[in-house]
Amino acid sequence: MFRPAHRLPYPYLLLFMILLGIILLPATAAPVAAAPELGGTLPLDVTVSDLLSSPGQSQLYAVDVAGADRLVIRLLVISGNLDPALALRDPGGNLLCDGASLGAFVELNCPVAGAGSYTVVVSDGQNDGTGNFNLYAQAVQQPAGAVALVLDTTATTALSPDGEMDAFTLTGSSGQTLLIRLLALSGDLDPAFRLFRPDGTELCSGSTLGSFVDTLCYLDTDGPFVLFVADGNGAGTGSYNLYAQNLQAPANPVTLALDETESAQLAPDGEADSFQFSGQSGERLLLRLLATSGDLDPAFRLFRPDGTELCSGSTLGSFVETLCNLDTTGQYHLIVADGNGAGTGSYNLYLQALIDPANGLPLNLDVPEAASLSPDGEADAFQFDGQAGAWLLFRLLATSGDLDPQLRVYRPDGTQLCSGSTLGSFVESHCLLDSSGSHTVIVADGNGAGTGSYNLYLQNLLAPANANNLLVDQSINSTISPAGEADAYTITAGVGARVMFRLLATSGNLDPQLRVYRPDGTELCSGGTLGSFVEIFCLVDSAGSHTVLVADGNGGGSGSYNLYQQNLLAPAGAAVS
């Protein structure tokens, strides 16, 4: 009897067919590198643009080298999905070095043993990418197309196309310190530089994701040296300024004298100016730097005779001031520049010693000194001898111009003792001397930029110079002149005495002010008015000679006055009834 063939249910049949298809499908092969193709020659310092058009492809380029050297080879992907890979082979085909990146840029730095034709191999590191690329090679020790970089001369040039480098040569000696400044002016350049020794090894470098890089390089061998400028990430282009200076033996330095303002200008962008002066260990210097035009953010750095940095100052405004303590004897070098690299403009630079100032004028007690500050940024120095324990009063009044007066008093060792400043026209400061010897007073504009005339006055509150004795029940007529001056009187009083003082301005624009100081120089009582008359009562709490000071309360007034004193407990001249 006929029996029909057994049939598998449909779902099982479908599963069987799928499994059979999987078994019979050929396995997918891994990417296989194609035979290398000759891409041509790769001249030094010439960017070659080419294409890997199929997965697994590689290109060979011949690069000729004149002798033993190091080659820097740069490969940058311009388009496509390439994972760039590089290799360098010697004339015998032996691998010297290789490198790859999962990004867009790869660079090799390979030593080559001698003259000959070397082979650069360009490929995709995964053997599955394609795309356009730029390829560049340069010799480190004998660079093609290198430009001599002259110290203190700004080189302006441009990087293009993407991936390219520029080469410079410069001289130098072991032990010297080089300042290198690199500023991008246009484009999307992330500027970077590398400095190479004569043997091709890297000495120092600098780079930034911004526009400006500034680096000190310490030379450990004699030159010549080679400097490469490039985009740090490979892909940027644009114009730039490059500047170099020797900090121990700078080119074109200007000798800087104490108490003389140097006016100069920074241009082009990225440039720096060099100054030099002789200094002694232990000296304390005041440095003032003021931008007077342009968009300059002024900055300075002071370098020791051995090229190491001693001190510095910078600002995002227009004025910077710093005190520097010299710790060695010899020739110092000062570099002035824009702190952010890109600013230009005019500036004034001023230098003064605080222990033994140049052209310091003697400042005597109770003798007003009239002087003027000019040009902008300048300071004036005065000197006086003082004894430890003395209480001194300083009064400083601007009498013309746009001066915001500032005074600072420095001890014999150059450290600051006290100071005073104002955005107005008048400042007064009390100083208790804590050391004996010659002190220095510096008068300047507190914000750097003001000029004008001023009056400076000094008095000792414990032993006032030219003081008149003020008797009980006595009226004294006198005059405050010039503006800023003060008159001193002395009285003798015992503890518990109640003393009345009456002060009346009789002419001029005087806003009369009266202050009484104890025998130790501290203030006992005071009074002042914007009118013409002031009266105060003082309870004496220490016996001895007191100092009475009469002045204009706002500093700027002058005129005649009457001063009267009476003891309220034992009044002199009182009528007896």
PDB file of N, CA and C in Angstrom, residues 42 59-63 86-90 117-123:
ATOM      1  N   LEU A  42      59.016  63.060  -1.288  1.00  0.00           N
ATOM      2  CA  LEU A  42      58.602  63.965  -0.213  1.00  0.00           C
ATOM      3  C   LEU A  42      59.765  64.904   0.079  1.00  0.00           C
ATOM      4  N   GLN A  59      50.687  54.233   0.969  1.00  0.00           N
ATOM      5  CA  GLN A  59      51.453  55.017   0.005  1.00  0.00           C
ATOM      6  C   GLN A  59      52.889  55.124   0.494  1.00  0.00           C
ATOM      7  N   LEU A  60      53.832  55.042  -0.447  1.00  0.00           N
ATOM      8  CA  LEU A  60      55.252  55.148  -0.143  1.00  0.00           C
ATOM      9  C   LEU A  60      55.796  56.452  -0.719  1.00  0.00           C
ATOM     10  N   TYR A  61      56.624  57.128   0.088  1.00  0.00           N
ATOM     11  CA  TYR A  61      57.227  58.387  -0.358  1.00  0.00           C
ATOM     12  C   TYR A  61      58.719  58.330  -0.060  1.00  0.00           C
ATOM     13  N   ALA A  62      59.497  58.795  -1.003  1.00  0.00           N
ATOM     14  CA  ALA A  62      60.948  58.827  -0.843  1.00  0.00           C
ATOM     15  C   ALA A  62      61.364  60.195  -0.314  1.00  0.00           C
ATOM     16  N   VAL A  63      62.140  60.182   0.766  1.00  0.00           N
ATOM     17  CA  VAL A  63      62.656  61.424   1.331  1.00  0.00           C
ATOM     18  C   VAL A  63      64.173  61.312   1.404  1.00  0.00           C
ATOM     19  N   LEU A  86      51.960  56.177  10.352  1.00  0.00           N
ATOM     20  CA  LEU A  86      53.204  56.529   9.675  1.00  0.00           C
ATOM     21  C   LEU A  86      54.269  55.498  10.017  1.00  0.00           C
ATOM     22  N   ALA A  87      55.185  55.282   9.087  1.00  0.00           N
ATOM     23  CA  ALA A  87      56.375  54.475   9.346  1.00  0.00           C
ATOM     24  C   ALA A  87      57.517  55.035   8.518  1.00  0.00           C
ATOM     25  N   LEU A  88      58.744  54.926   9.056  1.00  0.00           N
ATOM     26  CA  LEU A  88      59.938  55.353   8.330  1.00  0.00           C
ATOM     27  C   LEU A  88      60.882  54.162   8.220  1.00  0.00           C
ATOM     28  N   ARG A  89      61.319  53.887   6.988  1.00  0.00           N
ATOM     29  CA  ARG A  89      62.248  52.794   6.732  1.00  0.00           C
ATOM     30  C   ARG A  89      63.538  53.350   6.131  1.00  0.00           C
ATOM     31  N   ASP A  90      64.654  52.702   6.503  1.00  0.00           N
ATOM     32  CA  ASP A  90      65.945  53.157   5.998  1.00  0.00           C
ATOM     33  C   ASP A  90      66.141  52.691   4.559  1.00  0.00           C
ATOM     34  N   SER A 117      68.314  57.731   0.653  1.00  0.00           N
ATOM     35  CA  SER A 117      66.892  57.893   0.365  1.00  0.00           C
ATOM     36  C   SER A 117      66.098  56.995   1.309  1.00  0.00           C
ATOM     37  N   TYR A 118      65.315  57.628   2.162  1.00  0.00           N
ATOM     38  CA  TYR A 118      64.508  56.913   3.142  1.00  0.00           C
ATOM     39  C   TYR A 118      63.068  56.848   2.638  1.00  0.00           C
ATOM     40  N   THR A 119      62.314  55.892   3.189  1.00  0.00           N
ATOM     41  CA  THR A 119      60.945  55.685   2.731  1.00  0.00           C
ATOM     42  C   THR A 119      59.964  55.979   3.851  1.00  0.00           C
ATOM     43  N   VAL A 120      58.990  56.843   3.550  1.00  0.00           N
ATOM     44  CA  VAL A 120      57.895  57.137   4.467  1.00  0.00           C
ATOM     45  C   VAL A 120      56.678  56.361   3.986  1.00  0.00           C
ATOM     46  N   VAL A 121      56.067  55.605   4.892  1.00  0.00           N
ATOM     47  CA  VAL A 121      54.887  54.806   4.570  1.00  0.00           C
ATOM     48  C   VAL A 121      53.672  55.434   5.242  1.00  0.00           C
ATOM     49  N   VAL A 122      52.655  55.762   4.453  1.00  0.00           N
ATOM     50  CA  VAL A 122      51.403  56.325   4.956  1.00  0.00           C
ATOM     51  C   VAL A 122      50.313  55.281   4.779  1.00  0.00           C
ATOM     52  N   SER A 123      49.549  55.040   5.846  1.00  0.00           N
ATOM     53  CA  SER A 123      48.466  54.058   5.766  1.00  0.00           C
ATOM     54  C   SER A 123      47.392  54.403   6.781  1.00  0.00           C
TER      55      SER A 123
END
